[in-house]
Coordinates of C-alpha atoms in Angstrom, one line a residue:
Chain A
X19 CA 118.6 101.6 33.0
X20 CA 116.4 99.5 30.8
X21 CA 113.1 100.8 29.6
X22 CA 111.3 97.5 30.4
X23 CA 111.8 97.4 34.1
X24 CA 111.4 100.1 36.7
X25 CA 113.5 100.2 39.8
X26 CA 110.5 99.2 41.8
X27 CA 110.0 96.1 39.6
X28 CA 113.7 95.2 39.9
X29 CA 113.6 95.5 43.7
X30 CA 110.5 93.3 43.9
X31 CA 112.1 90.8 41.5
X32 CA 115.2 90.7 43.7
X33 CA 113.1 90.0 46.7
X34 CA 111.3 87.2 44.8
X35 CA 114.6 85.9 43.7
X36 CA 115.4 85.0 47.3
X37 CA 112.5 82.5 47.1
X38 CA 112.9 81.0 43.7
X39 CA 115.3 80.7 40.8
X40 CA 115.0 83.4 38.1
X41 CA 114.1 82.3 34.6
X42 CA 116.9 83.1 32.1
X43 CA 114.9 86.1 30.8
X44 CA 114.3 87.6 34.3
X45 CA 117.9 87.1 35.3
X46 CA 119.1 88.9 32.2
X47 CA 116.7 91.8 32.7
X48 CA 117.8 92.2 36.3
X49 CA 121.5 92.0 35.5
X50 CA 121.1 94.6 32.7
X51 CA 119.2 96.9 35.0
X52 CA 121.7 96.6 37.8
X53 CA 124.6 97.4 35.5
X54 CA 123.1 100.7 34.7
X55 CA 121.4 101.6 38.0
X56 CA 123.3 102.6 41.1
X57 CA 120.1 102.9 43.1
X58 CA 119.2 99.3 42.6
X59 CA 122.8 98.2 43.2
X60 CA 122.4 100.0 46.5
X61 CA 119.2 98.2 47.2
X62 CA 121.0 94.9 46.6
X63 CA 123.9 95.9 48.8
X64 CA 121.6 97.0 51.6
X65 CA 119.7 93.8 51.3
X66 CA 122.9 91.9 51.9
X67 CA 123.7 94.2 54.8
X68 CA 120.4 93.5 56.5
X69 CA 120.6 89.8 55.9
X70 CA 124.1 89.7 57.1
X71 CA 123.2 91.7 60.2
X72 CA 120.3 89.4 61.0
X73 CA 122.3 86.3 60.4
X74 CA 124.9 87.7 62.8
X75 CA 122.4 87.9 65.7
X76 CA 122.9 85.3 68.4
X77 CA 119.4 84.9 69.8
X78 CA 119.1 84.3 73.6
X79 CA 117.5 81.2 74.9
X80 CA 114.2 81.7 76.6
X81 CA 114.6 82.5 80.4
X82 CA 114.3 79.3 82.4
X83 CA 111.9 80.9 84.7
X84 CA 109.6 81.8 81.8
X85 CA 109.8 78.3 80.4
X86 CA 108.9 76.6 83.6
X87 CA 106.2 79.2 84.5
X88 CA 104.6 78.7 81.1
X89 CA 104.8 74.9 81.5
X90 CA 103.1 75.1 84.8
X91 CA 100.4 77.3 83.4
X92 CA 99.8 74.9 80.5
X93 CA 99.5 71.9 82.8
X94 CA 97.0 73.6 85.0
X95 CA 94.0 72.7 82.9
X96 CA 94.4 75.6 80.4
X97 CA 91.1 74.8 78.7
X98 CA 89.1 75.5 81.8
X99 CA 86.7 78.4 81.4
X100 CA 86.9 81.2 84.0
X101 CA 84.7 80.5 87.0
X102 CA 81.1 81.6 86.4
X103 CA 79.3 83.9 88.7
X104 CA 76.8 82.2 91.1
X105 CA 73.2 82.4 89.8
X106 CA 72.0 84.4 92.8
X107 CA 74.4 87.3 91.9
X108 CA 73.1 87.4 88.4
X109 CA 69.5 87.5 89.7
X110 CA 70.4 90.3 92.1
X111 CA 72.1 92.3 89.4
X112 CA 69.2 91.8 87.1
X113 CA 66.7 92.9 89.8
X114 CA 68.8 96.0 90.6
X115 CA 69.0 96.9 86.9
X116 CA 65.2 96.6 86.5
X117 CA 64.4 98.6 89.6
X118 CA 66.9 101.3 88.6
X119 CA 65.5 101.5 85.1
X120 CA 61.9 101.7 86.4
X121 CA 62.8 104.5 88.8
X122 CA 64.7 106.4 86.1
X123 CA 61.7 106.1 83.8
X124 CA 59.3 107.4 86.4
X125 CA 61.6 110.2 87.5
X126 CA 62.3 111.3 83.9
X127 CA 58.6 111.1 82.9
X128 CA 57.9 114.4 84.8
X129 CA 60.5 116.3 82.8
X130 CA 59.2 118.2 79.8
X131 CA 61.4 119.8 77.1
X132 CA 60.6 123.4 78.1
X133 CA 61.8 123.0 81.7
X134 CA 64.8 124.8 83.1
X135 CA 67.0 123.3 85.8
X136 CA 65.2 125.3 88.5
X137 CA 61.9 123.8 87.4
X138 CA 63.0 120.2 87.6
X139 CA 61.6 118.0 90.4
X140 CA 64.1 116.6 92.8
X141 CA 63.7 113.1 91.5
X142 CA 64.3 114.2 87.9
X143 CA 67.4 116.1 89.0
X144 CA 68.7 113.0 90.8
X145 CA 68.0 110.8 87.8
X146 CA 69.9 113.1 85.5
X147 CA 72.8 113.3 88.0
X148 CA 73.0 109.5 88.2
X149 CA 73.0 109.1 84.4
X150 CA 75.8 111.7 83.9
X151 CA 77.8 110.3 86.8
X152 CA 77.6 106.8 85.4
X153 CA 78.6 107.9 81.9
X154 CA 81.6 109.9 83.3
X155 CA 82.7 106.9 85.4
X156 CA 82.5 104.5 82.5
X157 CA 84.6 106.8 80.4
X158 CA 87.1 108.0 83.0
X159 CA 87.6 105.0 85.3
X160 CA 90.0 103.1 82.9
X161 CA 92.0 106.3 82.3
X162 CA 92.3 107.2 86.0
X163 CA 93.2 103.6 86.9
X164 CA 95.9 103.3 84.3
X165 CA 97.3 106.7 84.9
X166 CA 97.6 105.9 88.6
X167 CA 99.3 102.6 87.8
X168 CA 101.7 104.4 85.4
X169 CA 102.6 106.9 88.1
X170 CA 103.4 104.0 90.4
X171 CA 105.5 102.4 87.7
X172 CA 103.2 99.4 87.7
X173 CA 103.8 98.2 84.1
X174 CA 101.9 95.0 84.5
X175 CA 98.8 97.1 84.6
X176 CA 99.9 99.7 82.1
X177 CA 101.1 97.6 79.2
Chain B
X28 CA 99.4 66.2 78.3
X29 CA 102.7 64.3 77.9
X30 CA 102.4 64.7 74.1
X31 CA 102.0 68.4 74.5
X32 CA 104.8 68.6 77.0
X33 CA 107.1 67.1 74.4
X34 CA 105.7 69.4 71.7
X35 CA 106.4 72.4 74.1
X36 CA 109.9 71.2 74.9
X37 CA 110.7 70.8 71.1
X38 CA 109.3 74.2 69.9
X39 CA 109.5 76.6 72.8
X40 CA 113.0 78.0 71.8
X41 CA 111.7 78.7 68.3
X42 CA 108.6 80.4 69.5
X43 CA 110.6 82.5 72.0
X44 CA 112.9 83.7 69.2
X45 CA 110.0 84.6 67.0
X46 CA 108.1 86.4 69.7
X47 CA 111.3 88.3 70.7
X48 CA 111.8 89.4 67.1
X49 CA 108.2 90.5 66.8
X50 CA 107.8 92.2 70.1
X51 CA 111.2 93.9 70.0
X52 CA 111.8 93.7 73.8
X53 CA 112.0 90.9 76.3
X54 CA 109.0 91.8 78.4
X55 CA 106.5 92.0 75.6
X56 CA 108.0 88.9 74.1
X57 CA 107.3 87.0 77.3
X58 CA 103.7 88.0 77.3
X59 CA 103.4 87.0 73.6
X60 CA 105.2 83.7 74.3
X61 CA 102.7 82.8 77.0
X62 CA 99.7 83.8 75.1
X63 CA 100.9 81.8 72.1
X64 CA 101.3 78.6 74.1
X65 CA 98.0 79.1 75.9
X66 CA 96.2 79.4 72.5
X67 CA 98.3 76.5 71.2
X68 CA 97.3 74.1 74.0
X69 CA 93.7 74.9 73.5
X70 CA 93.8 74.1 69.8
X71 CA 96.3 71.3 70.0
X72 CA 95.6 67.8 68.7
X73 CA 98.1 64.9 68.9
X74 CA 98.0 64.7 65.1
X75 CA 99.5 68.1 65.0
X76 CA 102.7 66.8 66.5
X77 CA 103.3 64.6 63.5
X78 CA 102.8 67.3 61.0
X79 CA 105.8 68.9 59.4
X80 CA 104.2 72.3 59.6
X81 CA 103.9 72.3 63.4
X82 CA 106.3 75.2 63.5
X83 CA 104.4 77.2 61.0
X84 CA 101.2 76.5 62.9
X85 CA 102.7 77.8 66.1
X86 CA 104.1 80.9 64.3
X87 CA 100.7 81.6 62.8
X88 CA 99.2 81.5 66.4
X89 CA 102.0 83.8 67.6
X90 CA 101.4 86.2 64.7
X91 CA 97.7 86.4 65.5
X92 CA 98.5 87.0 69.1
X93 CA 100.9 89.8 68.1
X94 CA 98.2 91.3 66.0
X95 CA 95.7 91.2 68.9
X96 CA 98.3 92.7 71.3
X97 CA 98.9 95.6 68.9
X98 CA 95.2 96.2 68.6
X99 CA 94.9 96.4 72.4
X100 CA 97.8 98.9 72.5
X101 CA 96.0 101.1 70.0
X102 CA 93.0 101.1 72.2
X103 CA 95.1 102.1 75.2
X104 CA 96.5 104.9 73.2
X105 CA 93.0 106.3 72.9
X106 CA 93.0 106.5 76.7
X107 CA 95.9 109.1 76.6
X108 CA 98.6 107.0 78.1
X109 CA 101.4 109.0 76.6
X110 CA 103.3 108.9 79.9
X111 CA 103.1 105.1 80.1
X112 CA 104.2 104.8 76.5
X113 CA 107.2 106.9 76.9
X114 CA 108.3 105.0 80.0
X115 CA 107.7 101.7 78.1
X116 CA 109.8 103.0 75.2
X117 CA 112.7 103.8 77.5
X118 CA 112.5 100.3 79.0
X119 CA 112.7 98.8 75.5
X120 CA 115.9 100.7 74.7
X121 CA 117.4 99.7 78.0
X122 CA 116.5 96.0 77.6
X123 CA 116.6 95.0 73.9
X124 CA 116.7 91.3 74.8
X125 CA 117.9 90.5 71.3
X126 CA 121.5 89.6 71.5
X127 CA 122.6 87.0 73.9
X128 CA 125.4 88.2 76.2
X129 CA 129.0 87.0 75.9
X130 CA 129.7 87.6 72.2
X131 CA 133.1 86.9 70.9
X132 CA 135.7 89.7 71.3
X133 CA 136.3 89.8 67.6
X134 CA 132.7 90.9 67.2
X135 CA 133.2 94.3 65.7
X136 CA 131.7 97.5 67.0
X137 CA 130.2 98.3 63.6
X138 CA 128.4 94.9 63.4
X139 CA 127.1 95.4 66.9
X140 CA 125.8 98.9 65.8
X141 CA 124.2 97.3 62.7
X142 CA 122.3 94.8 64.9
X143 CA 121.2 97.6 67.3
X144 CA 120.0 99.7 64.3
X145 CA 118.2 96.8 62.8
X146 CA 116.5 96.0 66.1
X147 CA 115.2 99.6 66.4
X148 CA 114.2 99.8 62.7
X149 CA 112.3 96.5 62.9
X150 CA 110.5 97.5 66.0
X151 CA 109.4 100.7 64.2
X152 CA 107.8 98.8 61.3
X153 CA 104.0 98.6 61.3
X154 CA 102.6 95.3 62.6
X155 CA 101.8 93.7 59.3
X156 CA 105.1 94.6 57.7
X157 CA 107.0 93.5 60.8
X158 CA 105.3 90.1 60.9
X159 CA 106.1 89.5 57.2
X160 CA 109.7 90.7 57.5
X161 CA 110.4 88.6 60.6
X162 CA 108.9 85.5 59.1
X163 CA 110.8 86.0 55.9
X164 CA 114.2 87.3 57.0
X165 CA 114.6 85.9 60.5
X166 CA 112.6 82.7 60.3
X167 CA 113.3 81.9 56.7
X168 CA 109.8 81.1 55.5
X169 CA 108.9 81.4 51.8
X170 CA 106.4 83.9 50.5
X171 CA 103.8 81.2 49.9
X172 CA 104.2 79.8 53.5
X173 CA 103.9 83.3 55.0
X174 CA 100.8 83.8 52.9
X175 CA 99.1 80.7 54.3
X176 CA 100.3 81.5 57.9
X177 CA 99.0 85.0 57.9
X178 CA 95.9 84.3 55.7
X179 CA 96.8 87.0 53.2
X180 CA 97.5 86.8 49.4
X181 CA 101.0 86.1 48.3
X182 CA 101.1 89.3 46.4
X183 CA 100.3 91.2 49.6
X184 CA 103.2 89.4 51.3
X185 CA 105.6 90.5 48.6
X186 CA 104.3 94.1 48.8
X187 CA 104.6 94.2 52.6
X188 CA 108.1 92.8 52.5
X189 CA 109.1 95.3 49.8
X190 CA 107.8 98.2 51.9
X191 CA 109.5 96.9 55.1
X192 CA 112.8 96.5 53.3
X193 CA 112.6 100.0 51.8
X194 CA 111.9 101.4 55.3
X195 CA 114.8 99.5 56.8
X196 CA 117.1 100.9 54.1
X197 CA 116.5 104.4 55.3
X198 CA 117.6 103.4 58.8
X199 CA 120.8 101.8 57.6
X200 CA 122.0 104.8 55.7
X201 CA 125.0 105.4 58.1
X202 CA 126.3 101.9 57.5
X203 CA 126.3 102.2 53.8
X204 CA 129.7 102.4 52.2
X205 CA 129.9 106.0 50.8
X206 CA 132.3 105.1 48.0
X207 CA 129.9 102.8 46.3
X208 CA 127.4 105.5 45.7
X209 CA 124.4 103.9 47.2
X210 CA 121.4 106.2 47.0
X211 CA 118.3 105.5 48.9
X212 CA 115.3 104.7 46.9
X213 CA 113.0 107.7 46.9
X214 CA 109.2 107.4 46.8
X215 CA 107.7 108.3 43.4
X216 CA 110.9 107.8 41.4
X217 CA 111.3 105.0 38.9

């Protein structure tokens, strides 16, 4: 092996050499290194093996069904944005959110840090229950839904 | 739309091959193929059709879509979908989607094994290394072109390619002629 080039340098040079022509100096350095280094000769041989293997692959044509399905999809106004929700639904959702937030604020206002569960008023307990339940649902719903689909073998949903 | 129809007709086989090589199995490739074309039609301009780098433009879209799909998969892993993943992995092995059927009889068993081994090895590469490797070794782009397509420095392209090639070497050990004395590069050695 030469002192000037490490195996890593030579490997990288060989990869670069696939893209461009070596200068005379580079070519000589690589050749000298390869003469004395079985590991780098192995790298070159493996590189040829990989490239040969890849060149040997006969790639399948895209399935006709996929091609025509995609073409239909592209023709069906692909730039259209998803349908927006009607304004009254947004207003209703906002109203429900505000009412719920107000109710939670009022219910939780009666709770003080020193209280035990037994001391909590019914409204406070209900508020805590609703918060915990919503948090759990937000976290667990995707897991439960996808696990259910996976059990059914529904890969469209699982992938 | 006629312009895009022609564009689609011209390039869809190239995009399918690229997505198949990236995704590793036919089913994921189909999703990636559709996503790529959907993004392409949204960003398409008739001028694009005239450009010589239309294929590179499409491949850059596909590479980005691939990156996004891997990110989504990582999120799903957080949701403990081990069962789904193992089922999906089995389906990949059963349906490689890579080699077209009806190969010539003289196609040797060893060459077929090498192709299968390469397919598995490439699908195990991390996303960034896989994209660089496929663009370089399967699609034949140069380092500079890959750098522009993926929006990463050229030196990073070379590093990722080098890493990918070293990983593939380890998987090809059984196909290496023993008589030649062909040791695998080991990390940390000169």
